[in-house]
mmCIF file of C-alpha atoms and ligand atoms in Angstrom:
data_model
loop_
_atom_site.group_PDB
_atom_site.id
_atom_site.type_symbol
_atom_site.label_atom_id
_atom_site.label_comp_id
_atom_site.label_asym_id
_atom_site.label_seq_id
_atom_site.Cartn_x
_atom_site.Cartn_y
_atom_site.Cartn_z
ATOM 1 C CA UNK A 1 151.778 70.586 166.937
ATOM 2 C CA UNK A 2 151.356 74.246 166.200
ATOM 3 C CA UNK A 3 153.149 76.680 164.241
ATOM 4 C CA UNK A 4 153.756 78.777 167.743
ATOM 5 C CA UNK A 5 155.409 75.887 169.460
ATOM 6 C CA UNK A 6 157.471 74.067 167.452
ATOM 7 C CA UNK A 7 161.229 74.040 167.557
ATOM 8 C CA UNK A 8 163.114 76.323 165.165
ATOM 9 C CA UNK A 9 166.907 76.363 164.453
ATOM 10 C CA UNK A 10 168.453 79.637 164.969
ATOM 11 C CA UNK A 11 168.491 80.321 161.249
ATOM 12 C CA UNK A 12 165.356 79.972 161.017
ATOM 13 C CA UNK A 13 164.565 82.417 163.796
ATOM 14 C CA UNK A 14 166.870 84.830 162.648
ATOM 15 C CA UNK A 15 165.418 84.899 158.942
ATOM 16 C CA UNK A 16 162.257 85.189 160.653
ATOM 17 C CA UNK A 17 163.448 87.961 162.854
ATOM 18 C CA UNK A 18 165.065 90.159 160.003
ATOM 19 C CA UNK A 19 161.916 90.270 157.608
ATOM 20 C CA UNK A 20 160.140 91.545 160.449
ATOM 21 C CA UNK A 21 163.008 94.273 161.199
ATOM 22 C CA UNK A 22 162.336 94.750 157.522
ATOM 23 C CA UNK A 23 158.924 95.838 158.066
ATOM 24 C CA UNK A 24 157.182 92.015 156.194
ATOM 25 C CA UNK A 25 154.874 90.416 157.856
ATOM 26 C CA UNK A 26 153.324 86.610 156.859
ATOM 27 C CA UNK A 27 150.506 88.005 156.498
ATOM 28 C CA UNK A 28 151.930 90.617 153.721
ATOM 29 C CA UNK A 29 153.270 87.315 151.686
ATOM 30 C CA UNK A 30 150.572 84.846 152.413
ATOM 31 C CA UNK A 31 148.734 88.081 150.583
ATOM 32 C CA UNK A 32 150.466 87.786 147.297
ATOM 33 C CA UNK A 33 150.556 84.035 147.701
ATOM 34 C CA UNK A 34 146.316 84.753 147.307
ATOM 35 C CA UNK A 35 147.062 87.574 144.606
ATOM 36 C CA UNK A 36 148.699 84.806 142.677
ATOM 37 C CA UNK A 37 146.219 81.957 143.518
ATOM 38 C CA UNK A 38 142.786 82.433 143.819
ATOM 39 C CA UNK A 39 142.010 82.179 140.781
ATOM 40 C CA UNK A 40 142.904 78.523 140.738
ATOM 41 C CA UNK A 41 141.416 77.764 143.667
ATOM 42 C CA UNK A 42 138.040 79.005 144.580
ATOM 43 C CA UNK A 43 138.179 77.721 148.216
ATOM 44 C CA UNK A 44 141.630 79.309 148.878
ATOM 45 C CA UNK A 45 141.731 80.831 152.946
ATOM 46 C CA UNK A 46 143.991 83.434 154.052
ATOM 47 C CA UNK A 47 145.201 80.606 156.824
ATOM 48 C CA UNK A 48 145.879 78.235 153.286
ATOM 49 C CA UNK A 49 148.290 80.998 151.859
ATOM 50 C CA UNK A 50 149.755 81.495 155.369
ATOM 51 C CA UNK A 51 150.330 77.837 156.568
ATOM 52 C CA UNK A 52 152.304 77.902 152.862
ATOM 53 C CA UNK A 53 154.467 80.766 153.645
ATOM 54 C CA UNK A 54 155.314 79.502 157.191
ATOM 55 C CA UNK A 55 156.794 75.752 155.188
ATOM 56 C CA UNK A 56 158.563 77.633 153.063
ATOM 57 C CA UNK A 57 160.641 79.665 155.795
ATOM 58 C CA UNK A 58 161.246 75.934 156.790
ATOM 59 C CA UNK A 59 163.670 75.581 154.181
ATOM 60 C CA UNK A 60 167.574 76.169 154.987
ATOM 61 C CA UNK A 61 168.068 77.802 151.228
ATOM 62 C CA UNK A 62 165.393 80.150 151.677
ATOM 63 C CA UNK A 63 166.336 81.586 154.922
ATOM 64 C CA UNK A 64 170.379 81.682 153.690
ATOM 65 C CA UNK A 65 168.864 83.865 150.694
ATOM 66 C CA UNK A 66 166.664 86.057 153.331
ATOM 67 C CA UNK A 67 169.926 86.552 155.929
ATOM 68 C CA UNK A 68 171.995 87.242 152.627
ATOM 69 C CA UNK A 69 170.273 89.394 150.640
ATOM 70 C CA UNK A 70 168.778 91.779 153.808
ATOM 71 C CA UNK A 71 172.384 92.120 155.308
ATOM 72 C CA UNK A 72 173.491 93.790 151.425
ATOM 73 C CA UNK A 73 170.075 95.587 151.681
ATOM 74 C CA UNK A 74 171.309 97.231 154.850
ATOM 75 C CA UNK A 75 174.956 97.327 154.565
ATOM 76 C CA UNK A 76 174.019 99.683 151.622
ATOM 77 C CA UNK A 77 171.329 101.597 153.571
ATOM 78 C CA UNK A 78 174.416 102.959 156.010
ATOM 79 C CA UNK A 79 176.326 103.078 152.822
ATOM 80 C CA UNK A 80 179.017 100.828 153.940
ATOM 81 C CA UNK A 81 179.553 98.485 151.085
ATOM 82 C CA UNK A 82 182.685 99.503 148.862
ATOM 83 C CA UNK A 83 182.210 101.319 144.849
ATOM 84 C CA UNK A 84 180.891 100.588 142.445
ATOM 85 C CA UNK A 85 178.731 98.383 144.568
ATOM 86 C CA UNK A 86 177.343 100.849 147.032
ATOM 87 C CA UNK A 87 175.622 102.670 144.365
ATOM 88 C CA UNK A 88 174.314 99.824 142.491
ATOM 89 C CA UNK A 89 172.574 98.822 145.348
ATOM 90 C CA UNK A 90 171.275 101.981 146.540
ATOM 91 C CA UNK A 91 169.450 102.781 143.310
ATOM 92 C CA UNK A 92 168.888 99.516 142.311
ATOM 93 C CA UNK A 93 170.772 99.441 139.317
ATOM 94 C CA UNK A 94 168.407 97.969 136.287
ATOM 95 C CA UNK A 95 171.605 95.398 134.875
ATOM 96 C CA UNK A 96 172.496 94.228 138.228
ATOM 97 C CA UNK A 97 170.425 90.895 137.848
ATOM 98 C CA UNK A 98 172.213 89.000 141.554
ATOM 99 C CA UNK A 99 168.870 89.997 143.542
ATOM 100 C CA UNK A 100 166.696 88.024 140.993
ATOM 101 C CA UNK A 101 169.582 85.084 141.072
ATOM 102 C CA UNK A 102 169.035 85.112 145.179
ATOM 103 C CA UNK A 103 165.450 85.171 144.988
ATOM 104 C CA UNK A 104 165.334 81.989 142.029
ATOM 105 C CA UNK A 105 167.507 80.223 144.730
ATOM 106 C CA UNK A 106 164.654 80.296 146.496
ATOM 107 C CA UNK A 107 161.896 79.913 143.630
ATOM 108 C CA UNK A 108 164.208 77.168 143.319
ATOM 109 C CA UNK A 109 163.249 75.092 146.062
ATOM 110 C CA UNK A 110 159.352 73.975 144.970
ATOM 111 C CA UNK A 111 160.571 73.276 140.713
ATOM 112 C CA UNK A 112 159.975 75.059 137.839
ATOM 113 C CA UNK A 113 156.116 76.109 138.567
ATOM 114 C CA UNK A 114 157.209 78.769 140.097
ATOM 115 C CA UNK A 115 159.421 80.780 138.137
ATOM 116 C CA UNK A 116 155.871 81.596 136.392
ATOM 117 C CA UNK A 117 154.931 83.280 139.438
ATOM 118 C CA UNK A 118 157.777 84.992 140.170
ATOM 119 C CA UNK A 119 158.563 86.110 136.140
ATOM 120 C CA UNK A 120 154.742 87.802 136.577
ATOM 121 C CA UNK A 121 154.350 88.789 140.661
ATOM 122 C CA UNK A 122 157.303 90.606 139.758
ATOM 123 C CA UNK A 123 156.455 92.767 136.617
ATOM 124 C CA UNK A 124 153.080 93.392 138.329
ATOM 125 C CA UNK A 125 154.349 94.630 141.999
ATOM 126 C CA UNK A 126 150.557 93.868 144.693
ATOM 127 C CA UNK A 127 150.774 94.982 148.103
ATOM 128 C CA UNK A 128 153.743 94.708 149.786
ATOM 129 C CA UNK A 129 156.036 94.488 146.827
ATOM 130 C CA UNK A 130 154.917 98.031 145.794
ATOM 131 C CA UNK A 131 155.962 99.510 148.315
ATOM 132 C CA UNK A 132 158.898 98.016 148.786
ATOM 133 C CA UNK A 133 159.445 99.585 145.478
ATOM 134 C CA UNK A 134 159.046 102.890 146.571
ATOM 135 C CA UNK A 135 162.971 104.249 146.194
ATOM 136 C CA UNK A 136 160.802 107.569 148.437
ATOM 137 C CA UNK A 137 161.861 106.465 151.481
ATOM 138 C CA UNK A 138 165.452 106.280 152.039
ATOM 139 C CA UNK A 139 165.368 102.598 152.967
ATOM 140 C CA UNK A 140 167.154 100.120 150.504
ATOM 141 C CA UNK A 141 165.567 97.227 149.587
ATOM 142 C CA UNK A 142 166.701 96.248 146.611
ATOM 143 C CA UNK A 143 167.573 92.390 147.662
ATOM 144 C CA UNK A 144 164.325 92.331 150.054
ATOM 145 C CA UNK A 145 162.035 92.614 147.282
ATOM 146 C CA UNK A 146 162.902 89.843 145.212
ATOM 147 C CA UNK A 147 162.913 87.664 147.764
ATOM 148 C CA UNK A 148 159.628 88.217 149.373
ATOM 149 C CA UNK A 149 157.717 87.849 145.860
ATOM 150 C CA UNK A 150 159.924 84.672 145.201
ATOM 151 C CA UNK A 151 159.027 83.443 149.072
ATOM 152 C CA UNK A 152 155.573 83.958 147.488
ATOM 153 C CA UNK A 153 156.405 82.372 143.995
ATOM 154 C CA UNK A 154 157.533 79.216 145.988
ATOM 155 C CA UNK A 155 154.728 79.090 149.102
ATOM 156 C CA UNK A 156 152.231 78.881 145.162
ATOM 157 C CA UNK A 157 154.043 76.412 143.574
ATOM 158 C CA UNK A 158 153.687 74.146 147.435
ATOM 159 C CA UNK A 159 150.400 74.684 147.751
ATOM 160 C CA UNK A 160 149.604 73.752 143.523
ATOM 161 C CA UNK A 161 151.767 70.269 144.289
ATOM 162 C CA UNK A 162 149.913 69.540 148.001
ATOM 163 C CA UNK A 163 146.554 70.550 145.768
ATOM 164 C CA UNK A 164 147.659 66.484 143.671
ATOM 165 C CA UNK A 165 148.925 65.085 147.247
ATOM 166 C CA UNK A 166 152.516 65.876 146.824
ATOM 167 C CA UNK A 167 153.664 66.692 150.160
ATOM 168 C CA UNK A 168 157.684 68.967 150.816
HETATM 169 MG MG1 LIG B 1 165.868 93.524 143.513
#
């Protein structure tokens, strides 16, 4: 069955649609996987990276993290949160760590090797992550940047596990 005609749950569809609505494509996330993994896998292709991102998006924990984080970002953009949370999210306050905690629920799906990847990509902010961190746009991606980084980290972990024959 191809990715296109696979029957997907409402939750998965909602999560995928929200990512698109917020400007994130499968390819954006696959590029982050490639960034993280190409030095360890000389034969790595973008197709393999995309495949692993799709597999991560099938997980309920991941879908729930996406819809929760994006909802909070959207409410913050519309200034609909109560203070002090509204300002905290809007300015992406440094000591607020709940966005990272939600991201860790994604990283967790494929075990501890995802943590290293997540920490690394969160510091480097390659590709789409740099764009999401541009505070001059008026958009709020306080949760989304961590979620996207975490999806890429989880897909990288999945890739590493599948290399040794473990299927998830
Ligand atoms: Mg954040």
